[in-house]
Short mmCIF file of C-alpha atoms in Angstrom, two decimals:
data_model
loop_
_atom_site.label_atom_id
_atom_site.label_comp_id
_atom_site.label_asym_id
_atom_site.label_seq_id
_atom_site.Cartn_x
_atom_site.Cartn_y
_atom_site.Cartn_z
CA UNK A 143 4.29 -47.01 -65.20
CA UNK A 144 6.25 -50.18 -64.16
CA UNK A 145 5.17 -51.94 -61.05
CA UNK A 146 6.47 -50.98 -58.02
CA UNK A 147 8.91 -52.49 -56.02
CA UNK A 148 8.30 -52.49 -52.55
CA UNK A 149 10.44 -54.28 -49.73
CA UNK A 150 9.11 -55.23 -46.00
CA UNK A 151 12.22 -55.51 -43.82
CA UNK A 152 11.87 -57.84 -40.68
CA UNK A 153 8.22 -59.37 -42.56
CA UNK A 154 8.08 -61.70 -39.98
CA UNK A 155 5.08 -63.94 -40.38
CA UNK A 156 4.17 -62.37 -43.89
CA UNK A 157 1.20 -60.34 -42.70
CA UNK A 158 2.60 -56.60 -43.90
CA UNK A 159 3.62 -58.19 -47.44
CA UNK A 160 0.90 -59.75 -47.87
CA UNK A 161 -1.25 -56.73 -47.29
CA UNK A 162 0.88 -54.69 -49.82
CA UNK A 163 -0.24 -56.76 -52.29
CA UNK A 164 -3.77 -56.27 -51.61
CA UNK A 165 -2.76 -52.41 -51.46
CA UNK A 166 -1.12 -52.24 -54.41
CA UNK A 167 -2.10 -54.66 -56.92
CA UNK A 168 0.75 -55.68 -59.49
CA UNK A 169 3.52 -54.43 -56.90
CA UNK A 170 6.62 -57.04 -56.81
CA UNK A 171 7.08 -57.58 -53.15
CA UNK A 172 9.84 -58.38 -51.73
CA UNK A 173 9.60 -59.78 -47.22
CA UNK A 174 12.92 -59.90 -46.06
CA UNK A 175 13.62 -61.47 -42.43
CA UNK A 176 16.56 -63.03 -40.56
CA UNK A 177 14.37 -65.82 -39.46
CA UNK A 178 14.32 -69.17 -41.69
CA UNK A 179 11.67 -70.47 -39.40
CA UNK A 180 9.63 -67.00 -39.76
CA UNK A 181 9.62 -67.24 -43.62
CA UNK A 182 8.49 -70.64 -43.55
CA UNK A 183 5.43 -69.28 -41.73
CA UNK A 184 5.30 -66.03 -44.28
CA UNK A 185 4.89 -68.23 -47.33
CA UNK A 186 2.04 -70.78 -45.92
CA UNK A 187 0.15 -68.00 -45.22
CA UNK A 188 0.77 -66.56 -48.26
CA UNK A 189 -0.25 -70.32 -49.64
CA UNK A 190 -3.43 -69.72 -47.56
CA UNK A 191 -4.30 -66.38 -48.96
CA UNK A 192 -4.35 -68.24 -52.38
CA UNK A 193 -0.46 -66.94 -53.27
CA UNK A 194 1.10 -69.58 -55.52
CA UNK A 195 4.44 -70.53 -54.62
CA UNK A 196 5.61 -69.34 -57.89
CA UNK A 197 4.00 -66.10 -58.08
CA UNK A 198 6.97 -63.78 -59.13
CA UNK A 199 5.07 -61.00 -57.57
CA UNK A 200 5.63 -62.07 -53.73
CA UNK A 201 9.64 -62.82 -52.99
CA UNK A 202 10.55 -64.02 -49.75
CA UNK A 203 14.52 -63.43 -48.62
CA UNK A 204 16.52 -64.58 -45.78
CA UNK A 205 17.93 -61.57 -45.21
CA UNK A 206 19.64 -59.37 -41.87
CA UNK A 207 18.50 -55.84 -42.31
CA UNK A 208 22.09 -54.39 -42.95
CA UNK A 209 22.93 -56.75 -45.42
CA UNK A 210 19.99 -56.85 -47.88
CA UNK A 211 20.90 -59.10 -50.92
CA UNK A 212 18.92 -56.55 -53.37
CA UNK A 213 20.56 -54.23 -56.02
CA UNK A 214 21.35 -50.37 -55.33
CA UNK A 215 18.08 -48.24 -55.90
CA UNK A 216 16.30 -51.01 -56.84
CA UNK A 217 12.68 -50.27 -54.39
CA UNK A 218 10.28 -47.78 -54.05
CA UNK A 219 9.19 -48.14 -51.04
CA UNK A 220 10.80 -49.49 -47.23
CA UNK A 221 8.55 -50.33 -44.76
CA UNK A 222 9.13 -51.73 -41.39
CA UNK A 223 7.22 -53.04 -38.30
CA UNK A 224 8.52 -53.41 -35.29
CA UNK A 225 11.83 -54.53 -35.99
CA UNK A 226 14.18 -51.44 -36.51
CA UNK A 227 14.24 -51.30 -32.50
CA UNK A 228 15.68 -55.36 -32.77
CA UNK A 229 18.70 -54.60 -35.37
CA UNK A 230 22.19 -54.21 -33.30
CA UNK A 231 23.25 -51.37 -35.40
CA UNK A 232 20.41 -48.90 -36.46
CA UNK A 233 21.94 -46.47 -38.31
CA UNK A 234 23.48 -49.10 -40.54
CA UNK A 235 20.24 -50.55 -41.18
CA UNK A 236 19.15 -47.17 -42.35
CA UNK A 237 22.15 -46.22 -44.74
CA UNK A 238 21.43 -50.21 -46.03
CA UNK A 239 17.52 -48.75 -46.57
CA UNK A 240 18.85 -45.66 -48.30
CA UNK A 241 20.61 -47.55 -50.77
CA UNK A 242 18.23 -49.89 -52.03
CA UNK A 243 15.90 -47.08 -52.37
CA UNK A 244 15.36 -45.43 -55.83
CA UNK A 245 16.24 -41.88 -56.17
CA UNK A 246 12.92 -39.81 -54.49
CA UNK A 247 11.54 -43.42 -52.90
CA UNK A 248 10.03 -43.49 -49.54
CA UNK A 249 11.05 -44.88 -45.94
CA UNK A 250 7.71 -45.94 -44.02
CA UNK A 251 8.30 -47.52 -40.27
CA UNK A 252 6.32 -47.94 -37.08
CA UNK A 253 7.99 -48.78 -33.87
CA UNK A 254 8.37 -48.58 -29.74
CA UNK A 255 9.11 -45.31 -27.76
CA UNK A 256 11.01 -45.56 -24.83
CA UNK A 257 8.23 -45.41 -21.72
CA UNK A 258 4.72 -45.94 -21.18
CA UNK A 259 2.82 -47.16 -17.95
CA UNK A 260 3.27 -50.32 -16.54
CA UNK A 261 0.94 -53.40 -17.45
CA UNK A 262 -0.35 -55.25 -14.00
CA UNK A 263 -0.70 -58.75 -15.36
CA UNK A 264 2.64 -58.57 -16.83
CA UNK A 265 4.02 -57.45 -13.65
CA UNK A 266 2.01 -60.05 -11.67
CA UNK A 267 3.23 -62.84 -13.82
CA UNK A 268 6.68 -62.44 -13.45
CA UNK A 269 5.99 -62.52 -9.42
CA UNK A 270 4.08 -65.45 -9.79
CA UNK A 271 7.09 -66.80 -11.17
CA UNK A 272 9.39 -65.32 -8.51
CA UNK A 273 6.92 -66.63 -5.95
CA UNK A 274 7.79 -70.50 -7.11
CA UNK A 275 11.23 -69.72 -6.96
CA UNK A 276 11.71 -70.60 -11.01
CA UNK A 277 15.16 -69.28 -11.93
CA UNK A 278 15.09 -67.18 -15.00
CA UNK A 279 17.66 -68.43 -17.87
CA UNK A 280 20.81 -66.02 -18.74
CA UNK A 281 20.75 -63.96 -21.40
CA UNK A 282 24.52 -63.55 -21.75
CA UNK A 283 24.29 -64.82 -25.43
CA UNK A 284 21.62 -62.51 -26.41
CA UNK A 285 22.54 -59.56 -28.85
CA UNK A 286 20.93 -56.01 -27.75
CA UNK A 287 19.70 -54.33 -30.02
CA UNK A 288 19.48 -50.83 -30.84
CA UNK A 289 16.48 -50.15 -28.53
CA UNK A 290 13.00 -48.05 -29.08
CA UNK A 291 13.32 -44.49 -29.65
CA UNK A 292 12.95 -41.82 -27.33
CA UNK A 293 10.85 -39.31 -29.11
CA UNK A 294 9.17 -38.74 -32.28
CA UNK A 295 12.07 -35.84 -32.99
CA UNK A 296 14.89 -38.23 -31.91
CA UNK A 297 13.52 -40.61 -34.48
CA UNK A 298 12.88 -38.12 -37.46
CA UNK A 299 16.76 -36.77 -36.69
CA UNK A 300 18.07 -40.17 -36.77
CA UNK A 301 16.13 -40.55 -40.11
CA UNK A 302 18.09 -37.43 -41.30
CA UNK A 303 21.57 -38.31 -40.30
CA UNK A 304 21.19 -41.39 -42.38
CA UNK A 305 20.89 -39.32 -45.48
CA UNK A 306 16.91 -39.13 -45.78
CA UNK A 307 14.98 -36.10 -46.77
CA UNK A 308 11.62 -34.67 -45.44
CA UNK A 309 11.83 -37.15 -42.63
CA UNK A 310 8.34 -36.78 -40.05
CA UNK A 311 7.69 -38.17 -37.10
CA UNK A 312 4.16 -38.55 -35.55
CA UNK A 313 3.65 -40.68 -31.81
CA UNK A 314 0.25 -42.41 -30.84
CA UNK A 315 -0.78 -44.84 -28.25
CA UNK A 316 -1.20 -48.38 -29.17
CA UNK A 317 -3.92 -49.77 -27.27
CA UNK A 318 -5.02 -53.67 -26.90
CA UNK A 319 -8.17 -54.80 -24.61
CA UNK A 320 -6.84 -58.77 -23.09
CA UNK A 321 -8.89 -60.38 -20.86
CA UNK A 322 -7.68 -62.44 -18.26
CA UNK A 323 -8.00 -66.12 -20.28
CA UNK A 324 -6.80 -64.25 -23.31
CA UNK A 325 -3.28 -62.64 -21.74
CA UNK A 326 -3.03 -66.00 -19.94
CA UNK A 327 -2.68 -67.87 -23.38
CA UNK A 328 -0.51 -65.71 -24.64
CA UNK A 329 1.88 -66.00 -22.24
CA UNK A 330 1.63 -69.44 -22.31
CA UNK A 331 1.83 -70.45 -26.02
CA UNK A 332 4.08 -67.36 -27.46
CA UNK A 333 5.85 -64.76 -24.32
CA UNK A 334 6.66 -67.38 -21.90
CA UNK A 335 6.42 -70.49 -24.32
CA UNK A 336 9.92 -71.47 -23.46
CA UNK A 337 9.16 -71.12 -19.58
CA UNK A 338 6.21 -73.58 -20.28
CA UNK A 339 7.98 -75.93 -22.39
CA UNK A 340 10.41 -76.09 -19.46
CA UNK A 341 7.92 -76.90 -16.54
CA UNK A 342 6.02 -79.09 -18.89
CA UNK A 343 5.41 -82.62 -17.00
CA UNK A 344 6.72 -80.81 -13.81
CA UNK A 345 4.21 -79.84 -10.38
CA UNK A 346 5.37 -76.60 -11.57
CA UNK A 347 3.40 -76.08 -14.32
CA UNK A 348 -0.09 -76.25 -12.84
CA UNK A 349 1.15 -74.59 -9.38
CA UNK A 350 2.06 -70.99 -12.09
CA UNK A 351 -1.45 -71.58 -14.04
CA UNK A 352 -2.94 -71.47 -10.51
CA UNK A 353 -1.13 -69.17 -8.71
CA UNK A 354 -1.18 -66.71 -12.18
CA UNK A 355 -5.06 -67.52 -12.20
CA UNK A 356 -5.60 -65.83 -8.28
CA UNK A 357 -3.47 -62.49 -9.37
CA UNK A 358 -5.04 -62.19 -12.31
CA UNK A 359 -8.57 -62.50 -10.19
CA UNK A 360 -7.34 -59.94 -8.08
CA UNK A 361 -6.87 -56.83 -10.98
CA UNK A 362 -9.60 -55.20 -11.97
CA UNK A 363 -10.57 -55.53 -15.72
CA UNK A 364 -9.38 -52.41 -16.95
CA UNK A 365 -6.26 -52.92 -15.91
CA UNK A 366 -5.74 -55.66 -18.75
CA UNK A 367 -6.11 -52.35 -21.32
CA UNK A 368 -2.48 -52.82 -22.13
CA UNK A 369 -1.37 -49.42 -23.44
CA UNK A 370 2.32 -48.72 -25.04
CA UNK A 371 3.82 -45.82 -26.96
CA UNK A 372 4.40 -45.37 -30.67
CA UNK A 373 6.01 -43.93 -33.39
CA UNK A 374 5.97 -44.05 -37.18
CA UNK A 375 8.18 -42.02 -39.79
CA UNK A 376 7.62 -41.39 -43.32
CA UNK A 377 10.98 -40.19 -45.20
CA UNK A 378 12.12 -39.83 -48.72
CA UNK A 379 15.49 -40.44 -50.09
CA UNK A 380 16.68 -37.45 -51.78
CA UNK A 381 16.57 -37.31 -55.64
CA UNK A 382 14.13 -37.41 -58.04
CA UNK A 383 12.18 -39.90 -58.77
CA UNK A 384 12.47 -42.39 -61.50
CA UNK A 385 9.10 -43.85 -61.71
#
């Protein structure tokens, strides 16, 4: 039949959208993201992957999730990573999902649930930084979101009472092996850029590498298995459908 639409809300970098296309070859993808500065790094690695700019397959749209800019029942399929938990106003988000959908077209996500056990170097960071006195900045200005979920049934029913049909839930553990060097970088050049940025050309600086360097020596190495909770849902919007 005709290709299928499918939309990737909060695309971020491109990576999901990108692999749709790979999935399902002659699909018109749409990656929609608040982020003008995210999109910019969607489509040169789409550029990279050999996408041409004009390639009316791949869309890219600057976008919040409750305000998509796409006709009603215009998509087949939603998908979402790690982002519904970053909207203010979920259940908007997921009425704004509904419609967009085609009659019988499927919601796919994969988020955070509430919990999970703590991560030592995280912790030890932040009292590295507590140790040199470095004063966190306010976050007054910063819109909550809607949060993770706190089960895979409060997620499903939340699904539901958006209008969705034959919503499931299922929960897994997301594990990731860092190594010392490794979780070190990462806070420095994407978690705690902005910290760095600030202490750059400052005694600060190398005292936090140091100091973070001895705590880090101190945990043993499987406590860098960082470990967090999951949840996806798969749900249809009732009707039948078209395609």
């Amino acid at each position: 039949g005709p290709a299928p639409h499918v939309l990737d809300i909060g695309t971020g970098s491109g990576v999901l959208a990108l692999a749709a296309r790979e999935r399902w070859p002659g699909a018109l993808v749409t990656g929609a993201d608040p982020s003008i500065g995210m999109l910019g790094m969607a489509a040169r690695r789409a550029t990279l992957a050999g996408v041409a700019s004009d390639d009316p397959t791949l869309t890219w749209v600057r976008a919040m999730a409750d305000a998509l800019p796409l006709p009603d029942a215009s998509q087949d399929l939603v998908r979402s990573s790690f982002a519904v938990q970053l909207v203010p106003d979920r259940p908007a988000v997921l009425r704004e999902v509904r419609r967009v959908l085609r009659p019988g077209g499927t919601l796919a996500l994969v988020t955070w649930l509430e919990g999970g056990p703590e991560f030592r170097p995280s912790t030890e960071f932040d009292e590295a930084v507590m140790d040199l006195g470095i004063p966190e900045p306010g976050d007054d200005d910063e819109e909550e979101g809607a949060g993770d979920f706190r089960s895979s049934r409060a997620a499903a029913d939340e699904v539901r009472r958006a209008g969705f049909e034959r919503a499931s839930a299922r929960d897994a553990m997301l594990a990731y092996a860092w190594t010392p060097e490794s979780y070190l970088a990462f806070k420095q050049h994407y978690d705690e850029a902005w910290l760095f940025e600030l202490l750059a050309d400052t005694p600060h600086a190398a005292r936090l590498e140091s100091l973070v360097r001895d705590r880090f020596a101190a945990l043993p190495r499987e406590a860098f298995v960082w470990r967090a909770p999951v949840v996806s849902v798969v749900a249809r919007r009732p009707g039948a459908h078209s395609r």
